[in-house]
Short mmCIF file of C-alpha atoms in Angstrom, two decimals:
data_model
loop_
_atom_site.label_atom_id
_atom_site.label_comp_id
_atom_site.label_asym_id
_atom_site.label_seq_id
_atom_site.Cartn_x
_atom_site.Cartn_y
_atom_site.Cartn_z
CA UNK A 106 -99.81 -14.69 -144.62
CA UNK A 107 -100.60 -17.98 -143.46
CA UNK A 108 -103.89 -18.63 -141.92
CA UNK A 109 -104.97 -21.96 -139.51
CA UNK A 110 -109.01 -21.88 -139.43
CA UNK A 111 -110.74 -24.28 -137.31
CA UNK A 112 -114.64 -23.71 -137.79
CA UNK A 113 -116.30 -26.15 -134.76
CA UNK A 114 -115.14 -24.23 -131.26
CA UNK A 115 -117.16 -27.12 -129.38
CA UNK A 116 -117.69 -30.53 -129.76
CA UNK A 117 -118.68 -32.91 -127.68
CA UNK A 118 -118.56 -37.12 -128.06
CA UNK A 119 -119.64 -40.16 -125.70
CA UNK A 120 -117.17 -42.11 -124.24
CA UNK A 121 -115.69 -44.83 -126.65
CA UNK A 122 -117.37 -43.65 -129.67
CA UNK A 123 -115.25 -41.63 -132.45
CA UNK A 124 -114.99 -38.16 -133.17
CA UNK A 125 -113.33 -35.74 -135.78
CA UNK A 126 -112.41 -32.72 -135.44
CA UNK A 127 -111.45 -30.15 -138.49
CA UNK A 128 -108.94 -27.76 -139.93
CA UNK A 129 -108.31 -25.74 -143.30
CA UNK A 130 -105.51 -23.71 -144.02
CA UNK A 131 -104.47 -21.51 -146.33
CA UNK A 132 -100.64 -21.26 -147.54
CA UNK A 133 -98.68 -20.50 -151.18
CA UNK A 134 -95.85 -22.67 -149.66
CA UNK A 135 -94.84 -26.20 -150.58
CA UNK A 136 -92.73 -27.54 -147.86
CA UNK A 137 -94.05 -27.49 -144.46
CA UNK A 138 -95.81 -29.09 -141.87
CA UNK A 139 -99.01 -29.54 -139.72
CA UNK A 140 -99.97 -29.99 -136.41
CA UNK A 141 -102.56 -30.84 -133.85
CA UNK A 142 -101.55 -29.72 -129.97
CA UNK A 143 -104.08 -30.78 -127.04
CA UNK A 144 -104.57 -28.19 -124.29
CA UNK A 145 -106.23 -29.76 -121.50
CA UNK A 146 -107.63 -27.40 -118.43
CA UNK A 147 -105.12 -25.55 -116.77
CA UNK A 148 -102.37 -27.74 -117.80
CA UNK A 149 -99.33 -27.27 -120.54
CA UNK A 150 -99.96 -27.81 -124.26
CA UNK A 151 -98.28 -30.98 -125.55
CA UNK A 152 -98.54 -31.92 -129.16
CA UNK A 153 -100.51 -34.82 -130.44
CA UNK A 154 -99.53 -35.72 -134.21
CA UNK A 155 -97.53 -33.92 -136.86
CA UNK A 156 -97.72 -34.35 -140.66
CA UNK A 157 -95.34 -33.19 -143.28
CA UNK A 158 -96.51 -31.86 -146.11
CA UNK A 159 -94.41 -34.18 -148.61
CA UNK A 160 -96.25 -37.07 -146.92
CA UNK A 161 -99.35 -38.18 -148.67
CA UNK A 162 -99.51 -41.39 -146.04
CA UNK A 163 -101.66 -40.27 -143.15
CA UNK A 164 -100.03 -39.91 -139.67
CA UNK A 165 -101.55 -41.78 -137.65
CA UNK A 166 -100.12 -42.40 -133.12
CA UNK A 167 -101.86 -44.81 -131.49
CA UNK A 168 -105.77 -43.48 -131.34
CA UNK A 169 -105.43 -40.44 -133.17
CA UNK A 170 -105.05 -40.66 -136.87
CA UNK A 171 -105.13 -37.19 -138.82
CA UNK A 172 -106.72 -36.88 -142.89
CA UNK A 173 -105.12 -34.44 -144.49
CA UNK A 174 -105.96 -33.93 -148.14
CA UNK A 175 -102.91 -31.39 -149.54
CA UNK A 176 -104.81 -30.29 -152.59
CA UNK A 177 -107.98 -29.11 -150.71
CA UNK A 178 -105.52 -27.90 -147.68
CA UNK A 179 -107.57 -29.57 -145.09
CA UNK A 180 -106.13 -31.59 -142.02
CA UNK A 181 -108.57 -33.37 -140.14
CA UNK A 182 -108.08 -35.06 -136.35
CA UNK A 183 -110.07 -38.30 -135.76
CA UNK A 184 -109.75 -39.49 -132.27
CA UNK A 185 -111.06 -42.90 -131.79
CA UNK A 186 -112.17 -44.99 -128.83
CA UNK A 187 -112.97 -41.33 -127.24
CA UNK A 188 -111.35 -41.52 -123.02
CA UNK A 189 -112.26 -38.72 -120.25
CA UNK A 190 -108.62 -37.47 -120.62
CA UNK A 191 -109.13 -36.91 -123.98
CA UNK A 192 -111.43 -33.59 -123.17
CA UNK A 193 -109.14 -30.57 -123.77
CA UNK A 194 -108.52 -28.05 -126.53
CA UNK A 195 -107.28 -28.60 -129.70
CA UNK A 196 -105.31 -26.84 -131.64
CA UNK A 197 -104.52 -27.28 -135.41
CA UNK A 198 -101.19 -25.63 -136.14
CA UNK A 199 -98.98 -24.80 -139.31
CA UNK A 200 -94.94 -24.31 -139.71
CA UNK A 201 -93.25 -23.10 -142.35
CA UNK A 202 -89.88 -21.47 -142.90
CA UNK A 203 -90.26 -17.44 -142.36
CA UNK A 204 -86.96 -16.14 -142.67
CA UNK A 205 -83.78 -15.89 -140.64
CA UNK A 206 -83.60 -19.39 -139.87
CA UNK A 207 -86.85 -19.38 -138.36
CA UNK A 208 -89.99 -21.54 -138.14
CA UNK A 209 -92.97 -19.76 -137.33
CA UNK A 210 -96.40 -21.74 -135.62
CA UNK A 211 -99.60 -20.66 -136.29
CA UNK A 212 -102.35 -21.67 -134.40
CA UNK A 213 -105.90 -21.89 -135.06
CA UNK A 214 -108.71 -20.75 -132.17
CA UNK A 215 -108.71 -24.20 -131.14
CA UNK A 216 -111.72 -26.44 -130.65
CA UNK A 217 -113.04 -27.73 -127.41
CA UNK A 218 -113.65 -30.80 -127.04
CA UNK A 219 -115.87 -32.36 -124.37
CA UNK A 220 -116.26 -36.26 -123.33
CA UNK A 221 -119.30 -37.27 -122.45
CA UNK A 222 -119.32 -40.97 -119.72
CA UNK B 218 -85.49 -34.53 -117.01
CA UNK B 219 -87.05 -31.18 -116.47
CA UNK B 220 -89.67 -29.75 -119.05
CA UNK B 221 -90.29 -26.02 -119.70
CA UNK B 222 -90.43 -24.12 -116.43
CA UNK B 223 -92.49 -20.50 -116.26
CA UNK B 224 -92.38 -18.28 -113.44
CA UNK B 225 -94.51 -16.63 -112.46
CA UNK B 226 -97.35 -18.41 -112.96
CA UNK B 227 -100.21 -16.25 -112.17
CA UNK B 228 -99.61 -11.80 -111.37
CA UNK B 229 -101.50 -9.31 -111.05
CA UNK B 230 -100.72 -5.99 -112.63
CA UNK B 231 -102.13 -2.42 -113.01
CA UNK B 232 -102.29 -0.64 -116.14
CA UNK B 233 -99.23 1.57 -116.70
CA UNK B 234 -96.86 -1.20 -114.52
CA UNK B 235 -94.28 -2.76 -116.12
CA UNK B 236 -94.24 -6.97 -116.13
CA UNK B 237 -90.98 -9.26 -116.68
CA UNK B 238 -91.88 -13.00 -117.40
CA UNK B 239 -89.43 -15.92 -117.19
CA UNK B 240 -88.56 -18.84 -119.07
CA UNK B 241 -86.48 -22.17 -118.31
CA UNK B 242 -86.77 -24.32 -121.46
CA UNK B 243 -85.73 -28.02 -121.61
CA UNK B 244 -81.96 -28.59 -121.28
CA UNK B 245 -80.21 -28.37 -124.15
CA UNK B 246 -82.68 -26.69 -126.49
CA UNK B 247 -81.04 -23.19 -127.74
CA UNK B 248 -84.82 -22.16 -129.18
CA UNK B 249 -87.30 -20.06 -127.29
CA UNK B 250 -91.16 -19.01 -128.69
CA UNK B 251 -93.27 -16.94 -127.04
CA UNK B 252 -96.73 -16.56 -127.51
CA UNK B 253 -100.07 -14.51 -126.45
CA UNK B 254 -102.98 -17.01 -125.30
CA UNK B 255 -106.42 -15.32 -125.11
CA UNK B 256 -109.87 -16.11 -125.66
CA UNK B 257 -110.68 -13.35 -128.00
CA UNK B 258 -107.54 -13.77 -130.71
CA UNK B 259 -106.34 -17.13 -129.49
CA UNK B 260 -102.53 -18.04 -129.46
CA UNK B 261 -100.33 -14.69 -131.69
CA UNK B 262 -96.85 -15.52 -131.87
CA UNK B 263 -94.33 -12.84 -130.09
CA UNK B 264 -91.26 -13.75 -130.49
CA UNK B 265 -88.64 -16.54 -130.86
CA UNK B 266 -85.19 -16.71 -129.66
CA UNK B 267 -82.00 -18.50 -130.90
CA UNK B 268 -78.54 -18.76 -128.96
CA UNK B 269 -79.19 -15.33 -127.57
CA UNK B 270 -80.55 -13.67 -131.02
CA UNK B 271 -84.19 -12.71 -131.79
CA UNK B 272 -84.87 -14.56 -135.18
CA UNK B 273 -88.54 -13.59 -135.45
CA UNK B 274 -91.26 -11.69 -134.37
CA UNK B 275 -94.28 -11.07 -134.41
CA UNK B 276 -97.05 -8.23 -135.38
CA UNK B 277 -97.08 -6.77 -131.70
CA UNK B 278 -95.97 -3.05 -130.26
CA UNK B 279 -92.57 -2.13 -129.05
CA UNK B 280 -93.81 -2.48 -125.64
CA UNK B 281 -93.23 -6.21 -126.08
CA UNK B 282 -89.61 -6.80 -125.73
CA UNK B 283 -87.67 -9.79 -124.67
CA UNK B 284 -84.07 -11.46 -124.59
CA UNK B 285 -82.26 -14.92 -123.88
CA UNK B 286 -79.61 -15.58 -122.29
CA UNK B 287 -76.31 -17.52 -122.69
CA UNK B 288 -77.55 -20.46 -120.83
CA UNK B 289 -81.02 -20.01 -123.24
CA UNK B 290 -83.29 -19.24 -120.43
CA UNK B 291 -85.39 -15.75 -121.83
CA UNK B 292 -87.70 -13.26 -120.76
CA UNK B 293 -90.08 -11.04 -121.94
CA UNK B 294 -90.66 -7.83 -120.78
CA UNK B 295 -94.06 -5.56 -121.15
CA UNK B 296 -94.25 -2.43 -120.58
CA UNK B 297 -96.55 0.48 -119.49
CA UNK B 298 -99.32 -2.33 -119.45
CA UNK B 299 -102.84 -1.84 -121.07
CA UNK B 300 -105.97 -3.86 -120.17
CA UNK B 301 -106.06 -5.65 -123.50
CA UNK B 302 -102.24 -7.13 -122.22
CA UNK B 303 -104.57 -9.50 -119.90
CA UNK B 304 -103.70 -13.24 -121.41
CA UNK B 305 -102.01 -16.47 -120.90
CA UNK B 306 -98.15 -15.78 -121.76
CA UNK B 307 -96.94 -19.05 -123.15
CA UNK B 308 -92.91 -20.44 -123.54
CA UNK B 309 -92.06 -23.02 -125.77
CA UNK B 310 -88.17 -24.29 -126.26
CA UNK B 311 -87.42 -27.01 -128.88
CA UNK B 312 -83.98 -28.28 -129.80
CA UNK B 313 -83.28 -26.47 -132.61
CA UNK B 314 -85.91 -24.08 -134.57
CA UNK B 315 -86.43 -26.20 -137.47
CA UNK B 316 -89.46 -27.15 -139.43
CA UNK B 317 -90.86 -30.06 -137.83
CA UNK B 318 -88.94 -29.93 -134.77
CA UNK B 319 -91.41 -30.56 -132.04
CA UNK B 320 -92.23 -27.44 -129.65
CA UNK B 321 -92.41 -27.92 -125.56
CA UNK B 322 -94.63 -25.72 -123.90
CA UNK B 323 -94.12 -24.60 -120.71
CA UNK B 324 -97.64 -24.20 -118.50
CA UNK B 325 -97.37 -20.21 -118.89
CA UNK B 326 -97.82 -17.01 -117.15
CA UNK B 327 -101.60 -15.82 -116.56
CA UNK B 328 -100.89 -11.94 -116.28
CA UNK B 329 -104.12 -9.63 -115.29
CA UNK B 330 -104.16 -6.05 -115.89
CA UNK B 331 -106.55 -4.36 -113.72
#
């Protein structure tokens, strides 16, 4: 089974400075692809960047860039120029095919992260 | 155009009730996920739904049931409700379920089981 560990539950940045947040997972698979969702308070989870797994280029949308290093299975989130609206959860999540035509998302416990004026 | 709707959003239950959530997902996407938010476990995958078909689910009891309908909108059904059943119930649709088809989450159902 496919696991999605992220090991910081809080972190916490200033304003405008940079911050990374981390994610290992653990898979026999070869095709599939990542995923970091942002949660913010009481409000719907919309996804932030997604990396295929046949990609080696970094995905990178507008301030967040992800690292993700295939052979160690690590997928990391940097967020740079850090905003107020940026302070959420975060969620690193994995797809892969699992039978019947369907693509099951696991989630990892998510990491909060806190921006600090 | 509309995103993915939830109703209700917040109920209150007691253990041994029964609960039905609904889901509108985004016009025109034929796949519905459902999944179990809470603080302890995190987010468990339920179930997904395809043009009316359950293609997947997950590691939960029979008491979790759920169904879509032609027009895709689904709903999940709990019954005889436990404690532990207390969570964030969240929808997502996407177009199709493929790989790296993007999900759409609705803002969910807060269910508490006193």
């Amino acid at each position: 089974a496919q696991t999605v560990t992220q090991s910081q539950p809080e972190m916490s940045v200033q304003e405008a400075e940079t911050v990374t947040l981390s994610c290992t997972y653990d898979t026999s698979e070869s095709d599939y692809y990542l995923f970091w969702y942002k949660q913010p308070p009481s409000r719907q989870m919309i996804l932030v960047i997604r990396q295929e797994a046949y990609k080696q280029q970094n995905a990178t949308e507008n301030r967040f860039s992800v690292n993700f290093q295939k052979a160690a299975k690590s997928f990391s989130l940097k967020i740079s120029d850090s905003q107020l609206g940026d302070a959420a959860m975060y969620f690193c999540a994995y797809r892969a095919y699992s039978g019947a035509g369907s693509y099951q998302l696991t989630f990892g416990k998510g990491t909060k992260l806190s921006v600090i004026p | 155009k509309a995103g993915v709707t939830q109703t209700p959003r917040y109920l209150i239950k007691t253990r041994g009730q029964q609960v039905t959530l609904s889901c509108s997902p985004i016009s025109g996407h034929r796949s519905v996920s459902w999944y179990q938010q809470t603080p302890g476990q995190g987010l468990q995958f339920l179930f997904e739904y395809f043009s009316e078909t359950q293609r997947n689910k997950g590691n939960f009891p029979g008491r979790f049931s759920g169904r879509q309908f032609s027009n895709s909108r689904s709903e999940m059904n709990v019954s005889t409700l436990e404690l532990g059943d207390s969570a964030l119930y969240l929808c997502a649709s996407s177009l199709e379920g493929t790989r790296s088809g993007e999900l759409f989450f609705g803002e969910g159902s807060r269910l508490t089981v006193l």
